[in-house]
XYZ file of C-alpha atoms in Angstrom:
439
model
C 8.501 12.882 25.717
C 6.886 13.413 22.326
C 6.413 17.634 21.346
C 2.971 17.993 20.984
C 1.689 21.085 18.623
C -1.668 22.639 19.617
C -5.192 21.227 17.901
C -9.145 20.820 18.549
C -9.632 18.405 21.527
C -9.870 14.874 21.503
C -13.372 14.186 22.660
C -12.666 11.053 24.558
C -9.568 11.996 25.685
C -9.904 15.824 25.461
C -6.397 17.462 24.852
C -5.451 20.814 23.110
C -2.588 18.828 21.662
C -1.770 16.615 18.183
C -1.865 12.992 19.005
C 0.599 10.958 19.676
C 1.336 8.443 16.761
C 3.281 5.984 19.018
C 6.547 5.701 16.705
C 8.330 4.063 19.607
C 6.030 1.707 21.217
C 2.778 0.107 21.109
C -0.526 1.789 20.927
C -1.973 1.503 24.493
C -5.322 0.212 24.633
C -7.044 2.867 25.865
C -5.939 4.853 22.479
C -7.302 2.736 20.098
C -9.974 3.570 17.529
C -13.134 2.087 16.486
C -13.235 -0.115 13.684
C -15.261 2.722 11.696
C -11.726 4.827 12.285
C -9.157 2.272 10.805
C -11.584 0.450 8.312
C -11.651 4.411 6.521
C -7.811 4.804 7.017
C -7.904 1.514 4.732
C -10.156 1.419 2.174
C -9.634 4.638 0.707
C -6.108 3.410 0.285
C -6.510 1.076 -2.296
C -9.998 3.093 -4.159
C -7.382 5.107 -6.369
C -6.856 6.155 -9.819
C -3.424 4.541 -10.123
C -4.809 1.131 -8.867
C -7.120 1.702 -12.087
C -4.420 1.235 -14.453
C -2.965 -2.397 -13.631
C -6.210 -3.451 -13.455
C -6.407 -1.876 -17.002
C -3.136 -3.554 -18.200
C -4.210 -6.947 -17.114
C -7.231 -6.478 -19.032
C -6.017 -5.430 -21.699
C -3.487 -8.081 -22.176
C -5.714 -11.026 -20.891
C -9.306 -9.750 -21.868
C -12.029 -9.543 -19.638
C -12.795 -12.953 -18.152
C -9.227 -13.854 -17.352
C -8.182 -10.493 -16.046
C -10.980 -10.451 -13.438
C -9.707 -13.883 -12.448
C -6.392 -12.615 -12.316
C -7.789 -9.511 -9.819
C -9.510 -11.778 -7.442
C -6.773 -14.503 -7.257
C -4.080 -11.405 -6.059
C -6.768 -9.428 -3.737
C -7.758 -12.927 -2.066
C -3.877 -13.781 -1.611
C -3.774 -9.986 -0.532
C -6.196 -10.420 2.051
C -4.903 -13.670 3.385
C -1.290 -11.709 3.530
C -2.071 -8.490 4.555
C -4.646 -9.839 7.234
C -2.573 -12.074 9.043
C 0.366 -9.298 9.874
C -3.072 -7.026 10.529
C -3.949 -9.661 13.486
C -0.791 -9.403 14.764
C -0.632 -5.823 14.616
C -4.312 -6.029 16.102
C -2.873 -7.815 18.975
C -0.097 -6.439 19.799
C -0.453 -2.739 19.013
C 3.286 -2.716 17.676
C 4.170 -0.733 13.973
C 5.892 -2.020 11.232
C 9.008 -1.217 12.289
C 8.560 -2.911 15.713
C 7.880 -5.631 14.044
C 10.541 -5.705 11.660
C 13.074 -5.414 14.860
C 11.465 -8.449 16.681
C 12.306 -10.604 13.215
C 15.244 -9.037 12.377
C 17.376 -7.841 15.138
C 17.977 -4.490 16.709
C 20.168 -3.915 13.667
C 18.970 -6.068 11.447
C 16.170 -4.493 10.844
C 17.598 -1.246 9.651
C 17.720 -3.088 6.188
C 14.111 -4.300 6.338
C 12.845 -1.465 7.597
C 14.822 1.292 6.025
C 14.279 -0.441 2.636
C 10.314 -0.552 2.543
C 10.317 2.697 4.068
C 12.060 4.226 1.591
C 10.024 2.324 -1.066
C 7.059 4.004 0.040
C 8.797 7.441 -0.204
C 8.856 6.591 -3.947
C 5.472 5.828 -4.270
C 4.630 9.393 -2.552
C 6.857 10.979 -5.480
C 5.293 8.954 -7.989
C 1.935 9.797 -6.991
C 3.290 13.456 -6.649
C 4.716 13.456 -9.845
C 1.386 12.002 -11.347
C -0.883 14.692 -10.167
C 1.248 17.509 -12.189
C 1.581 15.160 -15.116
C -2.339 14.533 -14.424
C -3.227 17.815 -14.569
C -1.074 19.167 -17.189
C -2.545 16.940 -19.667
C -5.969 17.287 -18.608
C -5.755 21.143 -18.324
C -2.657 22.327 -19.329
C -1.792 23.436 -15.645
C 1.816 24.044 -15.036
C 2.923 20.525 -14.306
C 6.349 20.973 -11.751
C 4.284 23.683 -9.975
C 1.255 21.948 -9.231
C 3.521 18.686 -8.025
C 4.977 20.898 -5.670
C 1.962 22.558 -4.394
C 0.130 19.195 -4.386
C 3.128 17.576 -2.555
C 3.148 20.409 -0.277
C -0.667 19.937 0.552
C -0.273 15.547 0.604
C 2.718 16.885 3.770
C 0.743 18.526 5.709
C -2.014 16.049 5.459
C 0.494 13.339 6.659
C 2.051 15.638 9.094
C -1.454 15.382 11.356
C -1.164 11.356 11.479
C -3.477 8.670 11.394
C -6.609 10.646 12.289
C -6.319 12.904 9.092
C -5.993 9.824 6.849
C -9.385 8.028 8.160
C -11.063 11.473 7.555
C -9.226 11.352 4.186
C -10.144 7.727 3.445
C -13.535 8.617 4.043
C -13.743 10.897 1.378
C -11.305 9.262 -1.156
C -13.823 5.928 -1.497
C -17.192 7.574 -2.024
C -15.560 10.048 -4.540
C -13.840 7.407 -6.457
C -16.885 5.757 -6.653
C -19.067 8.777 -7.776
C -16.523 9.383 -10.446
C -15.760 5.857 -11.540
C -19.651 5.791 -12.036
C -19.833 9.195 -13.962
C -16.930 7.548 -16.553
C -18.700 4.278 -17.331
C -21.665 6.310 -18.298
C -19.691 8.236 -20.185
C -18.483 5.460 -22.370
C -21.309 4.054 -22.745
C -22.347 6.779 -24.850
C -19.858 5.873 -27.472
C -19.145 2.403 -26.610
C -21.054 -1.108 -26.313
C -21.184 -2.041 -22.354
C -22.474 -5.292 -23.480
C -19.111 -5.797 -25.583
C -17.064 -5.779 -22.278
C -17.795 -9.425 -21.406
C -16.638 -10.191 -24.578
C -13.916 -8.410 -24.305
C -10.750 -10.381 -25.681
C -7.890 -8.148 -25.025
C -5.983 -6.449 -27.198
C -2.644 -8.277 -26.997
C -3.460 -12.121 -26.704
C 0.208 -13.011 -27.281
C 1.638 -10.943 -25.169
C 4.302 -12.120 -22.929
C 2.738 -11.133 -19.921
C 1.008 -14.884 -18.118
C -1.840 -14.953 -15.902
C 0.837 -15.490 -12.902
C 2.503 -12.119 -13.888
C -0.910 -10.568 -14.030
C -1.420 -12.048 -10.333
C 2.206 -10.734 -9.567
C 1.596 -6.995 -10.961
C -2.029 -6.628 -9.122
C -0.294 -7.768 -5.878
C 2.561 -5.304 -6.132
C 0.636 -2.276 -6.283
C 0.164 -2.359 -2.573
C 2.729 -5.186 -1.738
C 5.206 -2.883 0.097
C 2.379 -0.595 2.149
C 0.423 -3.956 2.601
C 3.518 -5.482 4.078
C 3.294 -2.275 6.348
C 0.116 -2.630 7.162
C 0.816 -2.590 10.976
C 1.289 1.193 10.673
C -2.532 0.710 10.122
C -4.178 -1.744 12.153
C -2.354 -1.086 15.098
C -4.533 1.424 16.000
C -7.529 -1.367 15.627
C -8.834 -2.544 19.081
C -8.052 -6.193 18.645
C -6.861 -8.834 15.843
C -10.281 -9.399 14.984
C -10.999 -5.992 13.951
C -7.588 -5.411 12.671
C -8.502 -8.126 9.929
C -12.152 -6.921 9.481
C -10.177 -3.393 8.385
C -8.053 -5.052 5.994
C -11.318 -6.765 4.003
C -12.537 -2.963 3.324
C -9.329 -2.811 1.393
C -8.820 -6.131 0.039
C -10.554 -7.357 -2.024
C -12.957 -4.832 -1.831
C -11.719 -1.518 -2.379
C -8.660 -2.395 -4.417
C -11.221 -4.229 -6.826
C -13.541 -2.008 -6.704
C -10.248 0.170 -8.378
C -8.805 -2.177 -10.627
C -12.741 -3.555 -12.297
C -13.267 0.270 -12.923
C -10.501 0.016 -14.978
C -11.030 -3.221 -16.132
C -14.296 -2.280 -17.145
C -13.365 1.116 -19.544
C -10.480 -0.688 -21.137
C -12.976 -3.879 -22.094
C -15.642 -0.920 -23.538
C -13.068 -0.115 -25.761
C -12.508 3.840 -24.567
C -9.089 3.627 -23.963
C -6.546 3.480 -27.657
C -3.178 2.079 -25.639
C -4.728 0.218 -22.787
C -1.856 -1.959 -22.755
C 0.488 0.564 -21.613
C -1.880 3.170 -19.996
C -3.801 0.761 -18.541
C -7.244 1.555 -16.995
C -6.907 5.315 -16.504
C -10.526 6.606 -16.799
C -9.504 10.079 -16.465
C -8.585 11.649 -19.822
C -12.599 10.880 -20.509
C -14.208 13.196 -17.775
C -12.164 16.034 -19.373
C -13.392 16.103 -22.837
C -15.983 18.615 -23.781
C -18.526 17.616 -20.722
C -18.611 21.053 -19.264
C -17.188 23.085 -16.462
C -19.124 21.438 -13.640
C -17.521 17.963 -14.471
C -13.907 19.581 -15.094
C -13.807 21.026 -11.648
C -14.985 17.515 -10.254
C -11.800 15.814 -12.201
C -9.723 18.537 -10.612
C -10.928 17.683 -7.061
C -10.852 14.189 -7.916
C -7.325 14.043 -8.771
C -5.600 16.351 -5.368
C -8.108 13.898 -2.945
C -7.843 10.965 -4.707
C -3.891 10.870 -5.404
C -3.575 12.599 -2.410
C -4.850 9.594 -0.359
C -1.929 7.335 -1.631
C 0.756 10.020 -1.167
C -0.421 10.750 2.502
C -0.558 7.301 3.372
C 2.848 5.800 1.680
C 4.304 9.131 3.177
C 3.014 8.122 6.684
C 4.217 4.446 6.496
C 7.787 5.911 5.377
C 8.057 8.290 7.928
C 7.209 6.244 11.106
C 9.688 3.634 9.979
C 12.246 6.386 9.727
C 11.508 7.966 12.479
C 12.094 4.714 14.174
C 15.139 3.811 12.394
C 16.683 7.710 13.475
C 15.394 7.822 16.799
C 13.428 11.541 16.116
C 9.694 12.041 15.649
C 7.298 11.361 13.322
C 6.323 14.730 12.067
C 9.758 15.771 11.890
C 10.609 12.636 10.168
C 7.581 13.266 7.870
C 8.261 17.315 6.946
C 11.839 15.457 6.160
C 11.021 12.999 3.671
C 8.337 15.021 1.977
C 10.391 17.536 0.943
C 12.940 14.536 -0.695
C 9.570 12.751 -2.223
C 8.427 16.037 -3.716
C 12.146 17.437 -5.354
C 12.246 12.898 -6.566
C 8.845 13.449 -8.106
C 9.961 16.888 -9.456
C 12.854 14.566 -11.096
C 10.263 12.444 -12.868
C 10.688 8.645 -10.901
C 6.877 8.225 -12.269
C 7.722 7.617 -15.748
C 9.040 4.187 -14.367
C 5.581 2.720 -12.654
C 5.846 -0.669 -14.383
C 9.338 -1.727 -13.773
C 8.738 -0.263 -10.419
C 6.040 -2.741 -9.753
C 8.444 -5.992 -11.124
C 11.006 -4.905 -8.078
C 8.771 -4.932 -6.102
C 7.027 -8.729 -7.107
C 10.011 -10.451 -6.411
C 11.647 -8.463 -3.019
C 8.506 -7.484 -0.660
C 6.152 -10.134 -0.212
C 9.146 -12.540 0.439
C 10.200 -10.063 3.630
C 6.153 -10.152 4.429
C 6.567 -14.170 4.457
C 9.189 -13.526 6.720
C 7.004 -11.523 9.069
C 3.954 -13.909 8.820
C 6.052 -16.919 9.899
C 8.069 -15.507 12.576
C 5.212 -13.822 14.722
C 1.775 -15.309 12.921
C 2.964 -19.046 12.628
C 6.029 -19.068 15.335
C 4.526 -16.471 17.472
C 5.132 -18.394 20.960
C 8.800 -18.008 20.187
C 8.529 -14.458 19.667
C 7.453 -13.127 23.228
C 9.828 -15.635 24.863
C 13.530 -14.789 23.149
C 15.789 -11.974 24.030
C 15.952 -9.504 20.978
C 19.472 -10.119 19.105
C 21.339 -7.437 17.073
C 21.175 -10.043 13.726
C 18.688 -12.576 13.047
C 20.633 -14.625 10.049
C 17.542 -17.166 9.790
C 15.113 -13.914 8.665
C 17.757 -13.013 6.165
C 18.467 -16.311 5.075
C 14.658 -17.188 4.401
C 14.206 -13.501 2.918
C 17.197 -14.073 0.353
C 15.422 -17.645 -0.832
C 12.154 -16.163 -1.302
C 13.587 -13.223 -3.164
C 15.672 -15.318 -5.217
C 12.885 -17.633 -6.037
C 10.506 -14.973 -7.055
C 13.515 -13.600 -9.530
C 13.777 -17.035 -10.971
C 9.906 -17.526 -11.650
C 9.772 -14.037 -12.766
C 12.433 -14.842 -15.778
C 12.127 -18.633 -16.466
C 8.948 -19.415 -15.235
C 6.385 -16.619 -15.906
C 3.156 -18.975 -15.916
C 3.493 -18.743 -12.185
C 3.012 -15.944 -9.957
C 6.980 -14.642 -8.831
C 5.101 -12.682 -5.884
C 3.160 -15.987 -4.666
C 6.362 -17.981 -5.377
C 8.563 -15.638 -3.202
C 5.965 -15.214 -0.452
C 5.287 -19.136 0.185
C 8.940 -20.063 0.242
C 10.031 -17.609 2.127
C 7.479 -18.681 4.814
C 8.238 -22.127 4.253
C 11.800 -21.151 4.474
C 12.252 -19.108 7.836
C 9.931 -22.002 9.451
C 12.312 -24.902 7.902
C 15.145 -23.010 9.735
C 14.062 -21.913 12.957
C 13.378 -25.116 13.477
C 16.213 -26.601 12.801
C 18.779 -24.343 13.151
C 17.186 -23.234 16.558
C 15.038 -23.876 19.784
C 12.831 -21.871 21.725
C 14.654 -19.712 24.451
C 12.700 -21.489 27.457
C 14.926 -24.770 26.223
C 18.286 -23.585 26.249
């Protein structure tokens, strides 16, 4: 039986006790939460700063026209992705790393499991990391101790599960919002507005294709979309499991990566093509206290959505993977994420991103076709230890999505990886195998 630490009651289920956050087994139905609940767990996931800066980059390097294209193309493939393992997830009530275990074996899915988990921990350090860089150069606060305070703070958040990051998620958007809004009006103080539709880029021959651009957009939330489960599981059905995922793509990741579109195409931002669209560094200029203390708050809630959720996705797959609890699991891992973001892993965010292009969305793929496309096999075979056809298809996407992303760039390696590993897995279950009932 789970430990249980005491809290306010539950008000439909009235308790003096933390929830449970099912690491082991299914959500049962009578735990689920209203659409409301896991739509604000979602979309103030994506409605963050750092999802401002690719959106920047692609600008930048593109101009305006063709980035947006490139934003919608990857947040429409994002939907179509992330909302089909969301139905299932819906459906079933089963995590990621339930999942994972069905399509990869009782063992096998240590490696699937225990590598996205542990991708996510790095995206908690690098947001961690980011908020004392952040803050140092907007302020001059001391950078390694406000990573550790904020890392302590993003911890605890985590540590009260998937109720804390709705709440969260429901202030994260609307503030993002407020703020993106204060920036653009901002620039267009000093800069043309009407000049952003006109907006060429500042790198035209840059290496970087409209199928990279896809590629990068996609990866920002490739591995956490791919563990979307941890999410939607909660939602009372597939249907509303999906309608969650639309708050988050396309909308609130575009809503991110336009906002930083938008400032980089204005012209406010010298590097663009490295910084991307990070709006912040022009709320702290000389605009007064009021608007300083806002930037400040902006940064711990904003950053501090991403870390909390990537923290909570990594620690329910590891507490799966160890057998132990969640909150342990979690108190674990963000002490690791903090002392790795301490150690500066943020100064690598874009060849972060190209890792993940070419390995994640090929294990989603995986995922989709085994229990979106194949799902009557699922519920009728025994689980194995080792699933070779999941591995097999997994390899060939991967390795697909590394060739397009070095000898064919025009395409999109994260696309590439995603459709062939589907293709793939199907290819070879169906060959290679036959549903249990005819054996």
């Amino acid at each position: 039986m789970d430990s249980r630490i005491p809290v306010a009651a539950d008000a439909a289920h009235p308790s003096t006790e933390l929830d449970s956050e099912y690491e082991h087994s299914p959500v049962p139905q009578e735990r689920r939460k209203s659409l409301l609940t896991v739509s604000a767990v979602w979309f103030g996931f994506p409605m963050i700063l750092t999802n401002a800066v690719p959106g920047g980059v692609v600008v930048a390097v593109l101009g305006f026209w063709r980035g947006l294209a490139a934003v919608l193309v990857a947040n429409l493939v994002m939907f179509v992705y992330v909302g089909l393992l969301s139905y299932r997830a819906g459906s079933t009530g089963e995590n990621f790393a339930l999942q994972a275990t069905k399509t990869f074996g009782r063992v096998g899915h240590v490696v699937a499991s225990g590598f996205l988990a542990t991708i996510v921990v790095g995206w908690f350090a690098f947001n961690t990391g980011a908020t004392g860089a952040t803050l140092n150069q907007a302020f001059g606060w001391h950078e390694q101790l406000v990573a550790v305070l904020a890392g302590a703070a993003f911890v605890a958040i985590t540590y009260l599960g998937i109720r804390a990051l709705s709440w969260l998620g429901a202030v994260a958007a609307p503030l993002f919002v407020i703020v993106g809004l204060i920036a653009i009006v901002i620039v267009s103080r000093d800069h043309s507005l009407g000049a952003v539709l006109d907006y060429q880029g500042v790198a035209p021959d840059s290496a970087m294709t409209f199928g990279a651009a896809v590629s990068l957009i996609m990866a920002t939330f490739a591995d956490s979309g791919t563990m979307t489960a941890d999410f939607t599981r909660w939602s009372k059905n597939g249907k509303q499991a999906v309608l969650a995922t639309a708050t988050a793509f396309p909308l609130a990741s575009m809503v991110a990566q336009i906002t930083g579109g938008i400032v980089v195409a204005a012209g406010a931002i010298a590097t663009a093509a490295t910084v991307g669209g990070n709006f912040l560094p022009i709320l702290t200029g000389d605009h007064g206290l009021l608007l300083d203390a806002l930037a400040a708050v902006f940064v711990f809630v904003n950053l501090g959505s991403v870390c909390s959720h990537c923290l909570y996705n990594g620690a329910l797959s590891w507490s799966h993977l160890t057998r132990t609890k969640m909150r342990i699991t979690t108190l674990v891992l963000g002490i690791i994420g903090t002392a790795a973001a301490l150690a500066g892993v943020w100064d690598h965010f874009l060849d972060w991103l190209v890792v993940l292009s070419v390995f994640v969305p090929p294990l989603g793929g995986v995922l989709i076709a085994d229990q979106v496309i194949l799902r009557s096999r699922v519920d009728r075979r025994p689980t194995t230890a080792v699933r070779p056809t999941a591995f097999a298809a997994w390899a060939a996407g991967a390795m697909v999505g590394g060739l397009v992303h070095w000898y064919a760039p025009q395409f999109s390696d994260a696309v590439s990886g995603l459709v062939v590993a589907v293709v793939a897995y199907v290819v070879l279950e169906r060959v290679l195998t036959r549903p249990a009932a005819a054996r």
